[in-house]
Steps between C-alpha positions, in 0.01 A plus 500: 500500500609143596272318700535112551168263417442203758528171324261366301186254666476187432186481222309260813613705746312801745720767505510432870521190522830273603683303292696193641796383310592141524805433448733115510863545591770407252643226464686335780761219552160250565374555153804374345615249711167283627717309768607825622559369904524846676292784635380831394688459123643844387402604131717368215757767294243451170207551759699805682515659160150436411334652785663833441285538200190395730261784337142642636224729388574725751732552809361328780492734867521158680664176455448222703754203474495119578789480770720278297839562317364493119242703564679783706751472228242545217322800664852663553592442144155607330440813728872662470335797720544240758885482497509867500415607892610870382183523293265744680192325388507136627228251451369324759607116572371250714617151553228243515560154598167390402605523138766263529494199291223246518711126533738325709751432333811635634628754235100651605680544890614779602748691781411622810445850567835591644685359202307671260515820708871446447479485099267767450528772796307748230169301634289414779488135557288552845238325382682198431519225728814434685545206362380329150205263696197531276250212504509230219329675117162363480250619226283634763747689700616627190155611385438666839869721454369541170232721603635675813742617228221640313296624785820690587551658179151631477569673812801684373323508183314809722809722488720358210500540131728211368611218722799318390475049615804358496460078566529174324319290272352227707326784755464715229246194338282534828444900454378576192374292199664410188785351346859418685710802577841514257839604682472888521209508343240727666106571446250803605201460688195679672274386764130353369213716577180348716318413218830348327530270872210397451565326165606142521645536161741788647560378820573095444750365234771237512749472682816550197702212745255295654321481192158544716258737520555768785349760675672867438320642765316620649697818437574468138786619257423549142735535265520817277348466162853600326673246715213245427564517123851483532467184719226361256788505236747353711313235634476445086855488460602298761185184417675538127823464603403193747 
């Protein structure tokens, strides 16, 4: 008799319980070139190649995507169910505008809805403003996206298993703790219990950019305990190779 086991739990994880995977888009024209004078940069060839070996845990049953070119790129090259509109079991994608990069500068600017509408008719930009008007990045209007992101995810949290975060690094720094986000690189994490709210020690830590200490809450991600040792050793490599 062949019968299929569901995937293994994460060892910190309920059996019930969510998982959010954060994940930074690959690398884009920006990253290369720091004068970079346009908007909305499309990924590089090395970082179009790189994302299709993007790899999680687990398929996510909703992905929710920054509304920019690199990371609508990345999410179409990691998730190749996502090119395939014949597959009869599609997951579920959302694009959020609140994830969209944290800074001003104008490779962090994006299109306006129609013209994005236009290069990706596969998803629903209606969210999206008409035009690309957001107010100037300040740390506390970042702080404040920061956590209606969160308080959104907790919500869908209710009827999801794995939830799939496509953004950048600067935003990225204002949602969860930890160390800077590599190109492509991704990370797993739950939502805090009360009790783990509660804790200072859980729920503050510094900011990886600002170099100040931050508030991750007061709805709180924690990282996984395999992803924490893995970023404990990378956060190793990286001060060694400084």
């Amino acid at each position: 008799m062949n019968t299929k086991l569901p995937p293994p739990v994460r060892a910190d994880a309920s059996p019930n319980q969510c998982l959010i995977h954060v994940i930074r888009h690959g690398e884009s024209l920006h990253n290369i070139d720091r004068g970079y004078p346009y908007r909305d940069p499309p990924l590089t060839e090395a970082g179009y190649h790189a994302t299709a070996n993007i790899r999680l845990p687990v398929a996510p049953d909703l992905i929710l995507i920054s509304p920019m070119t690199r990371t609508i790129q990345t999410a179409l090259n990691a998730f190749s169910c996502l090119r395939d509109p014949e597959l009869h079991v599609q997951p579920e994608v959302q694009i959020w505008p609140d994830l969209r990069e944290a800074h001003d500068a104008i490779c962090n600017k994006g299109l306006g809805r129609a013209d994005m509408q236009s290069k990706f008719p596969q998803f629903d930009f209606s969210h999206c403003p008409e035009a690309w008007d957001y107010a100037p990045h300040t740390v506390e209007g970042a702080s404040d996206r920061a956590e209606t992101v969160r308080l959104r995810l907790k919500l869908l949290a209710a009827t999801h298993k794995n939830i799939a975060v496509l953004s950048h690094r600067g935003f990225i720094a204002f949602l969860v703790k930890g160390r800077r986000f590599g190109v492509c690189e991704s990370r797993t994490f739950r939502f805090a219990s009360i009790e783990e709210a509660q804790d200072v020690g859980v729920r503050m830590g510094v900011h990886c950019e600002t170099l100040h200490e931050q508030d991750f809450g007061p709805t709180v991600l924690v990282l996984l305990e395999e992803d924490r040792e893995e970023d404990h050793l990378r956060g190793a490599e990286n001060q060694q190779g400084e």
